[in-house]
Coordinates of C-alpha atoms and ligand atoms in Angstrom, one line a residue:
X1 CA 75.2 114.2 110.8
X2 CA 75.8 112.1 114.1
X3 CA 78.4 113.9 116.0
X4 CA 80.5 112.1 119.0
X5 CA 80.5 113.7 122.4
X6 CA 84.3 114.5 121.4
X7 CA 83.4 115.7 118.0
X8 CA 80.8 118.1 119.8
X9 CA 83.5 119.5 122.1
X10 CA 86.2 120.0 119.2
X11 CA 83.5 122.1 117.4
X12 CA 82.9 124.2 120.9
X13 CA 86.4 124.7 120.6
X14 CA 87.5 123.0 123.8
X15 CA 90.9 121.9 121.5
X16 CA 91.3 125.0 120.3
X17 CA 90.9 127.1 117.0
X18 CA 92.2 125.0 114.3
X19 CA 90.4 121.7 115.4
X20 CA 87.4 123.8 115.8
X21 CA 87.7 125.2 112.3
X22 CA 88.9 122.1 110.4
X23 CA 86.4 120.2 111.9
X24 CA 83.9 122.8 111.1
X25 CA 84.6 122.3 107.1
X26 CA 84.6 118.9 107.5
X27 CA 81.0 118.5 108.9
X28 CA 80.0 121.4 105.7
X29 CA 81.4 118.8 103.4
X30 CA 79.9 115.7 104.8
X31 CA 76.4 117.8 104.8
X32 CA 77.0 118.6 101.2
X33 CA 77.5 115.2 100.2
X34 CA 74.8 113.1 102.9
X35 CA 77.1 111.5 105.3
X36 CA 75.9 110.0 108.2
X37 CA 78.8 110.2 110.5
X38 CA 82.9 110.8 110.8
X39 CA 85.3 108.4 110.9
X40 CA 88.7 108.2 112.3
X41 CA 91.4 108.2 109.8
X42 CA 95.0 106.6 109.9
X43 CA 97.0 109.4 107.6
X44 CA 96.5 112.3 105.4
X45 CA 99.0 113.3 102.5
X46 CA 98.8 117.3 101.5
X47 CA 98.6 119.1 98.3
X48 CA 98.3 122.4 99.7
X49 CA 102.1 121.7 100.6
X50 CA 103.3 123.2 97.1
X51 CA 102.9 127.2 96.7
X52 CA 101.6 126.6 93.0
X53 CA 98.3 125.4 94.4
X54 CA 98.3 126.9 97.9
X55 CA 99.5 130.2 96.8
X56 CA 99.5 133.4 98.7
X57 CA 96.0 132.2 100.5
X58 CA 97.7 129.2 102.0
X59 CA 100.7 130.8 103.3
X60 CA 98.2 133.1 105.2
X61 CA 96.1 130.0 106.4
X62 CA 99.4 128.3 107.4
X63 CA 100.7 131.2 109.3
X64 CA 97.6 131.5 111.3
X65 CA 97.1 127.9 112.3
X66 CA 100.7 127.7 113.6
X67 CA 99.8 130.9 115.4
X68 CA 97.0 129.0 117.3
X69 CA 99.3 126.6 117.7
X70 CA 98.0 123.6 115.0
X71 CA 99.5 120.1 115.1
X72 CA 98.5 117.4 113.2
X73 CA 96.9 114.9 114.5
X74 CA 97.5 111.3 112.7
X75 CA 100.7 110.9 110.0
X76 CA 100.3 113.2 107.6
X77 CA 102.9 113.5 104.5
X78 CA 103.6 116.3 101.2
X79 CA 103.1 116.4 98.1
X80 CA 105.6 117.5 96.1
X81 CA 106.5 121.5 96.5
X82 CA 106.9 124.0 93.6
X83 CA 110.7 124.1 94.0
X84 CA 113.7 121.3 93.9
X85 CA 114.8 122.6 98.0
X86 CA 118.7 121.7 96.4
X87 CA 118.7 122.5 93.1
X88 CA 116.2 125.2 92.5
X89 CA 118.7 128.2 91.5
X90 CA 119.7 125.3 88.5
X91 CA 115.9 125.4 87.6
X92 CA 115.7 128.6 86.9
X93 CA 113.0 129.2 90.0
X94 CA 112.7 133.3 90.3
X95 CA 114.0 134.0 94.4
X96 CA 111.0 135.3 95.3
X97 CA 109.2 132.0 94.2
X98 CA 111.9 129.8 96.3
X99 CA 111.5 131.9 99.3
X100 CA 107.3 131.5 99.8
X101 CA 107.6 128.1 98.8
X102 CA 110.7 127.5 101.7
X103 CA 108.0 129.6 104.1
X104 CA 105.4 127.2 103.6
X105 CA 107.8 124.3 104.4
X106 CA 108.9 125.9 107.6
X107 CA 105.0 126.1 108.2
X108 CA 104.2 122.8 108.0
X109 CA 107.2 121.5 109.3
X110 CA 105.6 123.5 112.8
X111 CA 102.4 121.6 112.6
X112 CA 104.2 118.0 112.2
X113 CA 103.7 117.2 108.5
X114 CA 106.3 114.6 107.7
X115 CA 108.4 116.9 104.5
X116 CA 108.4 113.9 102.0
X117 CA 107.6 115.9 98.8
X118 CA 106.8 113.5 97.0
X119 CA 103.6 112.1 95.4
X120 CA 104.2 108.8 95.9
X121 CA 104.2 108.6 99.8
X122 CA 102.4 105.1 99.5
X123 CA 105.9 103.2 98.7
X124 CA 108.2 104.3 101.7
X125 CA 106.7 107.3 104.3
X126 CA 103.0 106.1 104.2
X127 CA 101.8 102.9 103.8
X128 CA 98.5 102.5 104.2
X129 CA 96.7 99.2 104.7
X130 CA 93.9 97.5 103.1
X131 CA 90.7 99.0 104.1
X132 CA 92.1 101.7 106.2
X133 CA 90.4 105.0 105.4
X134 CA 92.3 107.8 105.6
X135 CA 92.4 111.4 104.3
X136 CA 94.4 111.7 100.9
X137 CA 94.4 114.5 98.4
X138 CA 96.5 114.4 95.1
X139 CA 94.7 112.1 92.5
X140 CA 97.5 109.8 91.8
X141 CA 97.9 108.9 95.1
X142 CA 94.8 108.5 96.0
X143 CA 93.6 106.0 92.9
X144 CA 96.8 104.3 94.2
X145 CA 95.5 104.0 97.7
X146 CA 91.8 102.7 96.8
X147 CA 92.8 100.4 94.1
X148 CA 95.4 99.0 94.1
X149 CA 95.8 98.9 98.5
X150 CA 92.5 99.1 98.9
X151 CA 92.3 101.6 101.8
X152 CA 89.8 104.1 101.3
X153 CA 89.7 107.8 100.5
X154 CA 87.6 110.4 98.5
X155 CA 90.2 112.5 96.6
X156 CA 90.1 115.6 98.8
X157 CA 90.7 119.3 98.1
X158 CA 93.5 121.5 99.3
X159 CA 92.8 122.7 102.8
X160 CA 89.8 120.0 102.8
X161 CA 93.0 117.9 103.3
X162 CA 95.0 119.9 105.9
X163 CA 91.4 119.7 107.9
X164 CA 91.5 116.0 108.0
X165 CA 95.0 115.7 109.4
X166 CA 94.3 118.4 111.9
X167 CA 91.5 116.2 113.8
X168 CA 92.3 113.1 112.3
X169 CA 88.8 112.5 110.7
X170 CA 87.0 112.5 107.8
X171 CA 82.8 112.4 106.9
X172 CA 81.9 109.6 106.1
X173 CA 80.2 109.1 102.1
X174 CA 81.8 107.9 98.6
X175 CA 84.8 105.6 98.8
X176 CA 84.3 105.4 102.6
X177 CA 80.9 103.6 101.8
X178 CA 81.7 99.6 100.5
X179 CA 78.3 100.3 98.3
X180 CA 80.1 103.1 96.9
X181 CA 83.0 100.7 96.0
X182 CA 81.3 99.2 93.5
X183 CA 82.4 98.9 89.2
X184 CA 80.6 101.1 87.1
X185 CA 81.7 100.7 83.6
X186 CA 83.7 97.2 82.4
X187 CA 86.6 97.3 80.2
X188 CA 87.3 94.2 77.8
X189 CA 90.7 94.1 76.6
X190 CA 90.7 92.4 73.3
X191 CA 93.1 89.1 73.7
X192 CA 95.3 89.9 71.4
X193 CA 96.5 92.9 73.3
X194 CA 96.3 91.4 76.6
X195 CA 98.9 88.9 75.1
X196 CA 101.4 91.4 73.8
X197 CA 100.4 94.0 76.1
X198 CA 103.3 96.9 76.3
X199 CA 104.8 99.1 79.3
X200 CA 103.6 102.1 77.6
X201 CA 100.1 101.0 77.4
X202 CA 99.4 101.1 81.1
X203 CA 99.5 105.3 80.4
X204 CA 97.5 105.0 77.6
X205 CA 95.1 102.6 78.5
X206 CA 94.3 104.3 81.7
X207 CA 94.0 107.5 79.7
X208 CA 91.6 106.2 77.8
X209 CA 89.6 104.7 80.7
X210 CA 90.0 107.9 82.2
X211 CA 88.3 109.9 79.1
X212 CA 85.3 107.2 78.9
X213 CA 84.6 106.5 82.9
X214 CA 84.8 110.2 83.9
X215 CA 83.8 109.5 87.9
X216 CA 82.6 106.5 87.7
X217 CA 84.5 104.1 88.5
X218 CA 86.1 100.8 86.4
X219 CA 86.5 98.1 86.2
X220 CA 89.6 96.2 83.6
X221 CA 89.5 92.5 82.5
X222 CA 92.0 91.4 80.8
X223 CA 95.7 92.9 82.1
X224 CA 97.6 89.7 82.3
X225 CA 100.2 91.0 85.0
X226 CA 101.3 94.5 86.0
X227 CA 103.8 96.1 88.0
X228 CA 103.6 98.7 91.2
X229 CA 104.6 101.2 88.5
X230 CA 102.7 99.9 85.9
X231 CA 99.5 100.2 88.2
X232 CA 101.1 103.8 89.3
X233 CA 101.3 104.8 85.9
X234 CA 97.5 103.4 84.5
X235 CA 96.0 104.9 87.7
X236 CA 98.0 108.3 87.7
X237 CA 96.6 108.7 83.7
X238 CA 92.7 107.5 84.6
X239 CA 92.8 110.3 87.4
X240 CA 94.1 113.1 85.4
X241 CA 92.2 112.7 81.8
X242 CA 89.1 111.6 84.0
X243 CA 88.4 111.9 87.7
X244 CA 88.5 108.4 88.8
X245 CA 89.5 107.9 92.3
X246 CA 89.3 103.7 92.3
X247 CA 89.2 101.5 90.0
X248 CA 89.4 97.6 89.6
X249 CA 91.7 95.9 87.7
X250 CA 90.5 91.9 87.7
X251 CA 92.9 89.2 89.2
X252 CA 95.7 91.9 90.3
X253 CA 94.2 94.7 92.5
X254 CA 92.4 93.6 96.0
X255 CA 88.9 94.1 95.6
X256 CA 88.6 92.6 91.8
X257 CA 89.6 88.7 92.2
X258 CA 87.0 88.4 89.8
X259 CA 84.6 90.9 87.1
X260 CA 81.5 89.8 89.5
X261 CA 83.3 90.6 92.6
X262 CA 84.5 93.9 90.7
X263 CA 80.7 95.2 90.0
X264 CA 79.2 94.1 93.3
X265 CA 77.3 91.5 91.6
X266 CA 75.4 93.9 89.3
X267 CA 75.8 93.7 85.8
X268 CA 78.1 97.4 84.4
X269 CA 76.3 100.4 83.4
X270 CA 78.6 100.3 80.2
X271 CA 80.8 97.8 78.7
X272 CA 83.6 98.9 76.3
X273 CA 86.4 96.6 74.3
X274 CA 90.0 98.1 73.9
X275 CA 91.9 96.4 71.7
X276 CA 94.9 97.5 69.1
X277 CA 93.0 100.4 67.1
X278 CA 92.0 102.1 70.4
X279 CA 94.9 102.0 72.2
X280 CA 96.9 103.1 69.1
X281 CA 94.2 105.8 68.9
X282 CA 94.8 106.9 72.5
X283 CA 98.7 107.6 72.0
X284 CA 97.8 109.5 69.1
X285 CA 95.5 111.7 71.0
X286 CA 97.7 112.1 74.0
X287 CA 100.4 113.7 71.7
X288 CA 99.3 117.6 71.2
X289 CA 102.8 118.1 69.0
X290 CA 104.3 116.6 65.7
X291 CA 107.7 114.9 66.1
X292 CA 110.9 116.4 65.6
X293 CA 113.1 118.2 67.5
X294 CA 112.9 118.0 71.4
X295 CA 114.1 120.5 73.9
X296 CA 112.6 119.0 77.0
X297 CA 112.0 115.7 78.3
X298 CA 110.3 114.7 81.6
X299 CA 110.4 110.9 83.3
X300 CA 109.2 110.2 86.7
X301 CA 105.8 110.9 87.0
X302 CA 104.5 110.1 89.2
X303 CA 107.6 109.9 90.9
X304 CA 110.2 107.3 90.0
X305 CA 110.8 104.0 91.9
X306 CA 114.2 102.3 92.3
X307 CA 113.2 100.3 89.5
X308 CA 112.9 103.1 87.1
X309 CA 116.2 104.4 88.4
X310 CA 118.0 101.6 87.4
X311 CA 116.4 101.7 84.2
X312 CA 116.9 105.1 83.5
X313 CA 120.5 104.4 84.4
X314 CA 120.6 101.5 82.1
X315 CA 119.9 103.0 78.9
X316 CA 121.6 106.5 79.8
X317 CA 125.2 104.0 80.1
X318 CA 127.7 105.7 78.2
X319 CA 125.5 107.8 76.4
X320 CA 125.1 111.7 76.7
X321 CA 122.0 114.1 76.6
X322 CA 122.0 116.1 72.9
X323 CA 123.3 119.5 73.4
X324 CA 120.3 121.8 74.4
X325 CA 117.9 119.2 75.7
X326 CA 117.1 118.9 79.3
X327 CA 116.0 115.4 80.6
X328 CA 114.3 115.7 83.6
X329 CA 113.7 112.6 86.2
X330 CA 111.3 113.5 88.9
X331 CA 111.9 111.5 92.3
X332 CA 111.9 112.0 96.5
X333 CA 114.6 112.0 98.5
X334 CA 114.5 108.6 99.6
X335 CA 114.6 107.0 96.4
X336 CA 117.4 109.6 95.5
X337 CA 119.6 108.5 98.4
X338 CA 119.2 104.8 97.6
X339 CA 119.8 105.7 93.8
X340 CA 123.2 107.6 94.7
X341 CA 124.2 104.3 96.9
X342 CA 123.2 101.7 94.0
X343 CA 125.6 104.2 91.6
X344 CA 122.5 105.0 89.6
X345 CA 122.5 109.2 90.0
X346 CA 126.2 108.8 88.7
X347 CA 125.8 107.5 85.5
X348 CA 122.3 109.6 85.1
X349 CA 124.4 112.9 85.7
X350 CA 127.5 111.8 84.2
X351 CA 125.1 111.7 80.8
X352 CA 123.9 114.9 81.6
X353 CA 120.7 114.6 82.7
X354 CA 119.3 116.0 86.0
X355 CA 117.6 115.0 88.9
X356 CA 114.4 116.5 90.1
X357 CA 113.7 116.3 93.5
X358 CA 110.3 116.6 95.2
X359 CA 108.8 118.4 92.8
X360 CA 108.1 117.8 89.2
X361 CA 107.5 119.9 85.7
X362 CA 104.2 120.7 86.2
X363 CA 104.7 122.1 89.9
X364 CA 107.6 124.3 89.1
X365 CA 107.4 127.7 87.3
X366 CA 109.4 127.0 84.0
X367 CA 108.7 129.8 82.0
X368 CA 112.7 130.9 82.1
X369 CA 113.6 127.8 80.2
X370 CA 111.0 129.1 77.2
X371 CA 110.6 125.3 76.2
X372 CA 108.6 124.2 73.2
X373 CA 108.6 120.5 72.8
X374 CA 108.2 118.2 75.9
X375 CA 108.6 114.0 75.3
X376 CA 107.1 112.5 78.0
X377 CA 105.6 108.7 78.8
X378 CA 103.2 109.9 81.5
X379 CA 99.9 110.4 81.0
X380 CA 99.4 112.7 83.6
X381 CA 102.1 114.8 82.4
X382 CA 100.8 114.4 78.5
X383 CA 97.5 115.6 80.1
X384 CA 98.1 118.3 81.9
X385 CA 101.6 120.1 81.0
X386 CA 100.8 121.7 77.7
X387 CA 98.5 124.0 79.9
X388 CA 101.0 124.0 82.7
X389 CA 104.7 123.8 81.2
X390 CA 102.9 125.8 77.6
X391 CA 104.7 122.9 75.4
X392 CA 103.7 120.9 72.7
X393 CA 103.7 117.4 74.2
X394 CA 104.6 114.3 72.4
X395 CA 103.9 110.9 74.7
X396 CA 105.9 107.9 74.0
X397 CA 107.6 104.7 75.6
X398 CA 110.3 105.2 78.4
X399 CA 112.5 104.1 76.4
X400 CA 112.3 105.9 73.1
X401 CA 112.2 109.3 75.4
X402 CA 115.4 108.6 76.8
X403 CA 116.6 108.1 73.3
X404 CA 114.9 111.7 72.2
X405 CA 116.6 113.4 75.1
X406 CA 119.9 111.9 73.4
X407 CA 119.7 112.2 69.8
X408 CA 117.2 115.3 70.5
X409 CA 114.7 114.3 68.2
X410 CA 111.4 112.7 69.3
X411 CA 109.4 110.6 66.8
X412 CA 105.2 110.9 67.4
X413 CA 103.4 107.3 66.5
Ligands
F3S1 FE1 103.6 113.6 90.8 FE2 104.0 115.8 89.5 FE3 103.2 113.7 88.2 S1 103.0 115.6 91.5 S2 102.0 112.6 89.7 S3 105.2 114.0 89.3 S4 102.4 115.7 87.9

């Protein structure tokens, strides 16, 4: 790999130890993966930040850079952490948990990681720009990023991504590369669902593109319109049942004003039609429970906008959360604070649900709570928090889970 005459000296170690080291993994994984050169990056965003996936290894890594005195060295932001830092005696978090997790906070705090514990830094604390490359773990934030900013990022490890905001670089291959931009596999939405197309289908639909495109990347014709959070929910889904990084959705995100423009002017690798039968399908599939009763209920990932606040506030108006359900509505900080001003957290907790801040189900240890039945409408969390949370999962529509968490029974489609 080329090296600068600055890149040379940071691996001599005339910037000290932990630029010499991160940089030092960073040229190993550009090797590995044939990259010609580094390139500068604008931000990084962490997931080694929560203690669930850094564990006991990261709070010694941690504790050793800050010893050698590492900084980082472009705007770097957190995922969320393993513990609500208010609340999480009311989760049920063992002490012991709280405290490593708090430890690690205080660690990256020293090397000048922006604490936004949240994984959706791309709204508020880190805006990237369109065809900025920068050095992003945590895959729904980073399919956010390439597609629908267009900024560019592989989805990098943890510590892989504490490297890159330590010397502000990353090697440069994959979704650096414009070649490597390019649509693999089209999806053709049947018109007759692009005309009635559903909230709850952006989950669903990018679960299922997620299942068929693996790593490749797709390519959607036929969405009509979509929201930030509809795009945040399809894109969180794609990444967790698949491992898609970017995709293109046509006419709506930057890079897709057209299917040609979408697949670089080749024709796809694969084309596949979605209509009714597989979306219906998909739902089906993303449900690993029956219906029936509910004892926990989890909204907000990835992490809630105002918008979904104030629709969360909406239907919980005058209601109340059934005895012996929890509803759970994962958010940051700064959408909290706004929430509280707009009198949205009022009416949430005056219904008795509760506010989960900068973290979410599937980062926290919930064994305590000895839940069984989890309604959820994200597909990240139908994917991954039978393993994680140890529930049956039922996915549905926002809407019909705020009605489970109230009447306490969930109905699966
Ligand atoms: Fe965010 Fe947790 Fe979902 S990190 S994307 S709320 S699984």
């Amino acid at each position: 790999m080329f090296l600068t005459d600055e890149e040379r000296r940071i691996l001599d170690g005339a910037f000290g130890e932990p630029q010499r080291i991160a940089l030092g993994v960073l040229l190993k994984l550009g090797e590995a993966y044939g990259a010609d050169r580094m390139l500068e990056i604008m931000s990084a965003h962490v997931v080694g930040s929560s203690y669930q996936i850094a564990g006991e290894a990261g709070l010694e890594i941690y504790s050793q850079l800050v010893a050698q005195g590492a900084r980082v060295k472009v705007r770097t932001t957190s995922d969320p952490g393993s513990i609500d830092f208010a609340r999480w005696r009311e989760f049920r978090t063992p002490a012991g948990y709280a405290e490593r997790q708090i430890k690690i906070a205080g660690l990256l705090d020293q090397m000048g990681v922006i604490p936004t514990w949240t994984c959706t830094p791309y709204t508020t604390f880190n805006v990237p720009r369109f065809g900025e490359d920068l050095g992003w773990s945590e895959s729904s934030a980073v399919v956010f990023a390439n597609s629908v900013i267009g900024a560019r990022t592989n989805r990098l490890a943890a510590y892989v991504d504490v490297c890159a905001a330590l010397v502000g670089r990353v090697p440069r291959f994959g979704l650096h590369v414009s070649e490597c931009r390019r649509g693999e596999v089209l999806f053709e939405l049947d018109p007759g669902l692009s005309a009635s197309f559903e909230d709850h289908y952006f989950p669903a639909l990018g679960y299922r593109v997620g299942q068929v495109t693996g790593d490749r990347i797709p390519v959607v014709a036929g969405v009509k319109h979509a929201t930030v959070d509809q795009l945040k929910a399809f894109g969180a889904a794609a990444a967790a049942s698949g491992s898609v990084a970017l995709y293109h959705m046509v006419g709506i995100t930057p890079e897709a004003r057209t299917v040609e423009e979408a697949l670089g002017g080749q024709p796809p690798a694969e084309r596949v039609g979605i209509g009714p039968r597989e979306i219906a399908q998909t739902v089906e599939q993303m449900s690993t429970g029956q219906g029936g009763a509910v004892d926990v209920v989890g909204v907000g990932c990835p992490h809630a906008s105002i918008d979904q606040m104030r629709r969360y506030a909406a239907l919980l108006q005058g209601k109340r959360v059934h005895t012996g359900v929890q509803l759970w509505i994962c958010t940051n900080t700064a959408v909290e604070e706004m929430a509280r001003r707009m009198g949205c957290i009022q009416t949430i907790e005056q219904a008795g649900a509760k506010l989960m801040v900068g973290t979410c189900h599937n980062d926290c240890p919930l064994g305590a709570w000895g839940f069984r039945r989890l309604a959820t409408d994200s597909g990240k969390f139908a994917y991954y928090t039978p393993t994680t949370v140890g529930t049956e999962c039922v996915f549905a529509s926002t809407e019909a889970c705020i009605q489970a968490a109230i009447t306490g029974q969930v109905e699966r489609k």
